[in-house]
Amino acid sequence: MRAVADSLTTKRAGSDLEEQLEQHRTELTAYCYRMLASPFEAEDAVQDTFVRAWRGFERFEGRAALRSWLYRIATNVCLDMLRSRERRARPMDLGPAKEPEAANLNTLPEVTWIQPMPDGLAVPAEGDPAEVAQARETIRLAFVAALQHLPPRQRAVLILCEVLRWKASEVAELLETSLASVNSALQRARATLEATDTTTAASTDQVDSELLARYVDAFESYDMDALTELIHEDATQSMPPFDLWLSGREDILRWWVGPGAGCRGSQVIPTTAANGSPAFGQYKPSDTGDGYEPWALQVLEIEDGRIVEFTFFLDTETVFPLFGLPLHIEA
């Protein structure tokens, strides 16, 4: 009977620990995504964090909060993953905008691209509105891209201090370093970000749903006049894994009626927000004439009632399942 009782106690303890770990999954996923710029690597990092927590829980003496301990583990996991990898980037990080010509489409196998993150995996579904807004704003593509310019330890310091509002002394304890070292790293990280454009637009809950509906109608009808009214004159467009990016509404529309004219007749399906921004699955007419095939996850940045940035993620086999989008739709 004692053995049975011990077994039940162990199972209950394991269940309690699992429940405690799951309470931190969303915020840890967001943290790891800011560090790694990939939702898939972030998920792997969180799973590794939980495995290490399970294995080391008996040694966890409770002198620090469980949340702090998990962040310590997650930070070490991310730093280990970043040691053997180049930073992720966006096309804008690699050079100036180019003319909207097909000849400028190049893929760069040596570049690892920043990947989109569904809000549902990194933004709490409920809670303090200010904290929810903060979580959303700090996974924006521009901000995550800027973070990738920082060395890994500086990146961790800045996220912990500036995003999560940890005290410098707490970060020093987590990283097992001195307070002076943390303050120095934070100062250097801030200077780097100040030199990098991290401007972001309003959150999705502030975006005019009527504007998005007008965009869908205009894009599906390929109405360039209507699209002109919706796109800011200084808007940008990128299409990873191609390094080409376009600057200005004129060049974007020239692309759409020129090399990108194959998008005519596309279907655009709203999906869960990506990186705090509206997102759509774009499907082009199938070459076989049988329905529509996936072409891109469109992520839009909106500011002052106009679209200021388009990011078309073309790796649909990887990205569409992440956003719950089908890989084929019927006519």
Short mmCIF file of C-alpha atoms in Angstrom, two decimals:
data_model
loop_
_atom_site.label_atom_id
_atom_site.label_comp_id
_atom_site.label_asym_id
_atom_site.label_seq_id
_atom_site.Cartn_x
_atom_site.Cartn_y
_atom_site.Cartn_z
CA MET A 1 0.00 0.00 0.00
CA ARG A 2 2.88 2.35 0.81
CA ALA A 3 4.29 1.83 -2.71
CA VAL A 4 0.91 2.66 -4.25
CA ALA A 5 0.60 5.77 -2.09
CA ASP A 6 4.12 6.89 -3.03
CA SER A 7 3.31 6.35 -6.70
CA LEU A 8 0.12 8.44 -6.46
CA THR A 9 2.00 11.19 -4.62
CA THR A 10 4.66 11.23 -7.35
CA LYS A 11 2.02 11.43 -10.08
CA ARG A 12 0.25 14.29 -8.34
CA ALA A 13 3.53 16.15 -7.89
CA GLY A 14 4.37 15.62 -11.56
CA SER A 15 0.93 16.85 -12.60
CA ASP A 16 1.28 19.93 -10.39
CA LEU A 17 4.71 20.73 -11.86
CA GLU A 18 3.44 20.30 -15.40
CA GLU A 19 0.58 22.70 -14.67
CA GLN A 20 2.99 25.24 -13.18
CA LEU A 21 5.27 25.03 -16.21
CA GLU A 22 2.41 25.44 -18.67
CA GLN A 23 1.36 28.67 -16.96
CA HIS A 24 4.62 30.19 -18.23
CA ARG A 25 4.60 28.75 -21.77
CA THR A 26 3.26 31.82 -23.61
CA GLU A 27 5.61 34.34 -22.05
CA LEU A 28 8.61 32.01 -22.42
CA THR A 29 7.72 31.42 -26.07
CA ALA A 30 7.62 35.18 -26.64
CA TYR A 31 10.97 35.59 -24.88
CA CYS A 32 12.63 32.83 -26.88
CA TYR A 33 11.15 34.20 -30.11
CA ARG A 34 12.64 37.63 -29.44
CA MET A 35 15.98 35.91 -28.86
CA LEU A 36 15.83 33.49 -31.82
CA ALA A 37 13.44 35.14 -34.35
CA SER A 38 11.88 31.80 -35.26
CA PRO A 39 8.63 30.38 -33.82
CA PHE A 40 9.88 26.84 -34.43
CA GLU A 41 13.18 27.39 -32.65
CA ALA A 42 11.34 29.22 -29.87
CA GLU A 43 9.05 26.22 -29.39
CA ASP A 44 12.07 23.90 -29.29
CA ALA A 45 13.76 26.17 -26.76
CA VAL A 46 10.71 26.19 -24.48
CA GLN A 47 10.39 22.42 -24.68
CA ASP A 48 14.08 22.06 -23.82
CA THR A 49 13.56 24.48 -20.94
CA PHE A 50 10.71 22.38 -19.56
CA VAL A 51 12.71 19.16 -19.92
CA ARG A 52 15.63 20.68 -18.04
CA ALA A 53 13.24 21.99 -15.38
CA TRP A 54 11.76 18.51 -14.94
CA ARG A 55 15.17 16.93 -14.61
CA GLY A 56 16.50 19.56 -12.24
CA PHE A 57 13.44 20.24 -10.15
CA GLU A 58 14.69 18.24 -7.19
CA ARG A 59 17.72 20.55 -7.07
CA PHE A 60 15.54 23.67 -7.28
CA GLU A 61 15.64 24.94 -3.73
CA GLY A 62 12.93 27.55 -4.14
CA ARG A 63 15.19 30.43 -3.15
CA ALA A 64 14.12 32.14 -6.38
CA ALA A 65 10.66 32.20 -7.90
CA LEU A 66 9.88 29.41 -10.35
CA ARG A 67 9.39 32.01 -13.08
CA SER A 68 12.89 33.44 -12.56
CA TRP A 69 14.38 29.97 -12.57
CA LEU A 70 12.64 29.13 -15.83
CA TYR A 71 13.93 32.33 -17.44
CA ARG A 72 17.44 31.41 -16.33
CA ILE A 73 17.10 28.01 -18.02
CA ALA A 74 15.48 29.49 -21.15
CA THR A 75 18.22 32.10 -21.46
CA ASN A 76 20.93 29.44 -21.29
CA VAL A 77 19.08 27.33 -23.86
CA CYS A 78 18.82 30.28 -26.26
CA LEU A 79 22.45 31.29 -25.78
CA ASP A 80 23.50 27.71 -26.53
CA MET A 81 21.40 27.71 -29.71
CA LEU A 82 22.81 31.06 -30.86
CA ARG A 83 26.46 30.08 -30.48
CA SER A 84 26.53 28.08 -33.71
CA ARG A 85 24.31 30.23 -35.92
CA GLU A 86 24.36 33.47 -37.87
CA ARG A 87 21.76 36.05 -36.94
CA ARG A 88 18.40 35.98 -38.68
CA ALA A 89 17.62 38.91 -40.94
CA ARG A 90 15.05 40.65 -43.10
CA PRO A 91 15.76 41.72 -46.70
CA MET A 92 16.05 45.33 -45.50
CA ASP A 93 19.02 44.34 -43.34
CA LEU A 94 21.08 43.20 -46.32
CA GLY A 95 21.20 46.22 -48.60
CA PRO A 96 19.27 49.03 -50.25
CA ALA A 97 15.94 48.77 -52.03
CA LYS A 98 16.11 47.82 -55.71
CA GLU A 99 14.11 48.41 -58.85
CA PRO A 100 10.93 46.30 -59.21
CA GLU A 101 12.38 43.99 -61.84
CA ALA A 102 12.39 40.19 -61.95
CA ALA A 103 16.14 40.24 -62.58
CA ASN A 104 16.61 41.54 -59.04
CA LEU A 105 15.04 38.45 -57.46
CA ASN A 106 17.78 36.51 -55.72
CA THR A 107 17.76 33.90 -53.01
CA LEU A 108 20.63 33.78 -50.54
CA PRO A 109 21.15 30.26 -49.19
CA GLU A 110 23.60 31.56 -46.59
CA VAL A 111 20.98 33.85 -45.04
CA THR A 112 18.62 32.63 -42.34
CA TRP A 113 15.42 34.67 -42.46
CA ILE A 114 13.29 35.98 -39.62
CA GLN A 115 10.06 33.96 -39.48
CA PRO A 116 6.57 35.17 -38.52
CA MET A 117 5.06 34.39 -35.13
CA PRO A 118 1.31 33.89 -34.58
CA ASP A 119 0.11 36.22 -31.84
CA GLY A 120 -1.74 33.34 -30.19
CA LEU A 121 1.53 31.61 -29.30
CA ALA A 122 3.31 34.63 -27.81
CA VAL A 123 0.66 37.09 -26.64
CA PRO A 124 -1.50 36.29 -23.60
CA ALA A 125 -5.16 35.82 -24.47
CA GLU A 126 -6.20 37.87 -21.46
CA GLY A 127 -4.72 39.93 -18.67
CA ASP A 128 -3.79 43.53 -18.05
CA PRO A 129 -4.45 45.40 -21.33
CA ALA A 130 -1.19 47.34 -21.04
CA GLU A 131 0.79 44.11 -20.61
CA VAL A 132 -0.99 42.47 -23.53
CA ALA A 133 -0.24 45.49 -25.71
CA GLN A 134 3.41 45.43 -24.58
CA ALA A 135 3.70 41.75 -25.44
CA ARG A 136 2.27 42.42 -28.90
CA GLU A 137 4.42 45.46 -29.64
CA THR A 138 7.64 43.70 -28.66
CA ILE A 139 7.22 40.88 -31.17
CA ARG A 140 6.76 43.25 -34.11
CA LEU A 141 8.91 42.30 -37.07
CA ALA A 142 10.90 45.56 -37.03
CA PHE A 143 11.68 45.22 -33.33
CA VAL A 144 12.62 41.55 -33.53
CA ALA A 145 14.83 42.34 -36.54
CA ALA A 146 16.56 45.10 -34.58
CA LEU A 147 17.21 42.72 -31.69
CA GLN A 148 19.08 40.39 -34.02
CA HIS A 149 21.77 43.06 -34.48
CA LEU A 150 22.75 42.61 -30.84
CA PRO A 151 25.21 39.98 -29.58
CA PRO A 152 23.26 37.21 -27.80
CA ARG A 153 24.06 38.25 -24.21
CA GLN A 154 23.30 41.92 -24.95
CA ARG A 155 20.06 40.77 -26.56
CA ALA A 156 19.10 38.86 -23.42
CA VAL A 157 19.98 41.81 -21.17
CA LEU A 158 17.96 44.27 -23.22
CA ILE A 159 14.89 42.03 -23.43
CA LEU A 160 14.95 41.25 -19.73
CA CYS A 161 15.50 44.87 -18.66
CA GLU A 162 13.60 46.87 -21.28
CA VAL A 163 10.82 44.50 -22.32
CA LEU A 164 10.20 42.41 -19.20
CA ARG A 165 11.19 45.19 -16.79
CA TRP A 166 13.54 43.13 -14.66
CA LYS A 167 15.90 45.00 -12.37
CA ALA A 168 19.51 45.05 -13.49
CA SER A 169 20.47 43.27 -10.27
CA GLU A 170 18.00 40.46 -11.10
CA VAL A 171 19.46 40.11 -14.58
CA ALA A 172 22.97 40.02 -13.17
CA GLU A 173 21.94 37.16 -10.88
CA LEU A 174 20.25 35.31 -13.75
CA LEU A 175 23.31 35.64 -16.02
CA GLU A 176 25.70 35.01 -13.11
CA THR A 177 27.61 38.19 -13.82
CA SER A 178 28.20 41.57 -12.19
CA LEU A 179 25.80 44.48 -12.01
CA ALA A 180 28.38 46.65 -13.78
CA SER A 181 28.56 44.14 -16.63
CA VAL A 182 24.78 44.17 -17.06
CA ASN A 183 24.60 47.97 -17.05
CA SER A 184 27.41 48.16 -19.60
CA ALA A 185 25.73 45.60 -21.87
CA LEU A 186 22.42 47.45 -21.56
CA GLN A 187 24.02 50.76 -22.50
CA ARG A 188 25.67 49.26 -25.59
CA ALA A 189 22.46 47.50 -26.61
CA ARG A 190 20.45 50.71 -26.33
CA ALA A 191 22.98 52.55 -28.48
CA THR A 192 22.73 49.86 -31.17
CA LEU A 193 18.94 49.98 -31.21
CA GLU A 194 18.92 53.76 -31.39
CA ALA A 195 20.91 53.45 -34.61
CA THR A 196 18.40 50.91 -35.97
CA ASP A 197 14.92 51.78 -37.21
CA THR A 198 12.49 50.03 -34.83
CA THR A 199 9.45 52.12 -35.68
CA THR A 200 6.25 50.12 -35.44
CA ALA A 201 2.67 50.94 -36.24
CA ALA A 202 -0.45 50.63 -34.13
CA SER A 203 -1.51 47.31 -32.64
CA THR A 204 -4.01 45.14 -34.48
CA ASP A 205 -6.78 45.95 -32.02
CA GLN A 206 -6.47 49.57 -33.16
CA VAL A 207 -6.48 48.75 -36.85
CA ASP A 208 -9.54 49.81 -38.82
CA SER A 209 -11.34 46.60 -39.82
CA GLU A 210 -13.02 48.52 -42.63
CA LEU A 211 -9.61 49.38 -44.07
CA LEU A 212 -8.62 45.71 -44.04
CA ALA A 213 -11.88 44.72 -45.74
CA ARG A 214 -11.25 47.34 -48.41
CA TYR A 215 -7.74 45.97 -48.88
CA VAL A 216 -9.00 42.40 -49.36
CA ASP A 217 -11.58 43.55 -51.91
CA ALA A 218 -9.05 45.69 -53.77
CA PHE A 219 -6.36 43.00 -53.84
CA GLU A 220 -8.73 40.24 -54.96
CA SER A 221 -10.10 42.46 -57.75
CA TYR A 222 -6.56 43.69 -58.45
CA ASP A 223 -7.85 47.25 -58.50
CA MET A 224 -4.72 49.41 -58.60
CA ASP A 225 -6.65 52.65 -58.12
CA ALA A 226 -8.27 51.34 -54.95
CA LEU A 227 -4.95 49.95 -53.71
CA THR A 228 -3.27 53.30 -54.35
CA GLU A 229 -5.66 54.89 -51.89
CA LEU A 230 -4.80 52.33 -49.21
CA ILE A 231 -1.00 52.23 -49.51
CA HIS A 232 1.22 54.94 -48.03
CA GLU A 233 3.46 56.63 -50.57
CA ASP A 234 6.56 55.59 -48.56
CA ALA A 235 5.45 51.99 -48.04
CA THR A 236 7.88 49.07 -48.33
CA GLN A 237 7.53 45.48 -49.51
CA SER A 238 9.72 42.42 -48.96
CA MET A 239 9.35 38.78 -50.01
CA PRO A 240 11.64 36.43 -48.10
CA PRO A 241 13.37 34.17 -49.10
CA PHE A 242 14.18 36.69 -51.88
CA ASP A 243 16.54 39.48 -50.87
CA LEU A 244 14.73 42.03 -53.04
CA TRP A 245 12.76 44.68 -51.23
CA LEU A 246 10.89 47.64 -52.65
CA SER A 247 10.57 51.17 -51.33
CA GLY A 248 7.65 53.41 -52.23
CA ARG A 249 4.09 52.86 -53.37
CA GLU A 250 4.99 53.51 -57.01
CA ASP A 251 7.55 50.69 -57.11
CA ILE A 252 5.24 48.33 -55.24
CA LEU A 253 2.43 48.86 -57.75
CA ARG A 254 4.89 48.60 -60.66
CA TRP A 255 5.87 45.19 -59.29
CA TRP A 256 2.27 44.07 -58.90
CA VAL A 257 1.35 44.89 -62.50
CA GLY A 258 4.74 43.74 -63.83
CA PRO A 259 6.74 40.75 -62.49
CA GLY A 260 4.12 40.12 -59.80
CA ALA A 261 1.14 40.13 -62.15
CA GLY A 262 0.67 36.41 -61.50
CA CYS A 263 -1.04 37.44 -58.25
CA ARG A 264 -4.02 38.67 -60.26
CA GLY A 265 -7.07 36.60 -59.39
CA SER A 266 -5.76 35.60 -55.95
CA GLN A 267 -7.94 34.79 -52.96
CA VAL A 268 -6.97 36.43 -49.66
CA ILE A 269 -8.07 34.79 -46.39
CA PRO A 270 -7.73 36.57 -43.02
CA THR A 271 -5.90 34.54 -40.40
CA THR A 272 -4.62 35.04 -36.87
CA ALA A 273 -2.47 38.12 -36.39
CA ALA A 274 1.26 37.74 -36.95
CA ASN A 275 3.80 39.71 -34.92
CA GLY A 276 1.10 42.06 -33.70
CA SER A 277 -0.01 42.85 -37.26
CA PRO A 278 -2.90 41.81 -39.54
CA ALA A 279 -2.10 38.68 -41.56
CA PHE A 280 -3.67 36.98 -44.58
CA GLY A 281 -3.15 33.77 -46.47
CA GLN A 282 -2.80 34.53 -50.17
CA TYR A 283 -3.75 31.82 -52.67
CA LYS A 284 -3.05 32.08 -56.41
CA PRO A 285 -5.12 30.26 -59.05
CA SER A 286 -3.73 26.76 -59.53
CA ASP A 287 -1.88 26.11 -62.78
CA THR A 288 -4.10 23.07 -63.23
CA GLY A 289 -7.24 25.19 -62.97
CA ASP A 290 -8.31 23.21 -59.92
CA GLY A 291 -8.84 25.69 -57.10
CA TYR A 292 -6.15 27.83 -55.49
CA GLU A 293 -2.66 27.07 -54.25
CA PRO A 294 -0.86 28.86 -51.40
CA TRP A 295 1.45 31.66 -52.42
CA ALA A 296 2.28 33.83 -49.40
CA LEU A 297 1.48 34.76 -45.84
CA GLN A 298 0.89 38.50 -46.10
CA VAL A 299 1.73 40.52 -42.98
CA LEU A 300 0.66 44.16 -43.11
CA GLU A 301 1.79 47.11 -41.03
CA ILE A 302 -0.83 49.85 -40.70
CA GLU A 303 -0.18 53.44 -39.64
CA ASP A 304 -2.47 56.47 -39.75
CA GLY A 305 -5.04 54.68 -41.88
CA ARG A 306 -2.60 53.51 -44.57
CA ILE A 307 -0.59 50.36 -45.21
CA VAL A 308 3.07 51.19 -44.62
CA GLU A 309 4.67 47.78 -45.03
CA PHE A 310 3.99 44.48 -46.76
CA THR A 311 5.91 41.32 -45.88
CA PHE A 312 5.11 38.34 -48.09
CA PHE A 313 6.46 35.15 -46.49
CA LEU A 314 6.69 32.72 -49.40
CA ASP A 315 7.66 29.56 -47.50
CA THR A 316 4.05 28.45 -47.34
CA GLU A 317 4.75 24.76 -46.63
CA THR A 318 6.34 25.82 -43.35
CA VAL A 319 4.31 28.89 -42.45
CA PHE A 320 0.73 28.06 -43.47
CA PRO A 321 0.28 25.11 -41.06
CA LEU A 322 1.61 27.29 -38.24
CA PHE A 323 -1.21 29.75 -38.92
CA GLY A 324 -3.88 27.10 -39.44
CA LEU A 325 -4.14 27.83 -43.17
CA PRO A 326 -4.95 25.00 -45.63
CA LEU A 327 -2.49 24.10 -48.38
CA HIS A 328 -5.26 24.13 -51.00
CA ILE A 329 -8.65 25.75 -51.36
CA GLU A 330 -11.37 24.82 -53.79
CA ALA A 331 -12.55 27.14 -56.53
#
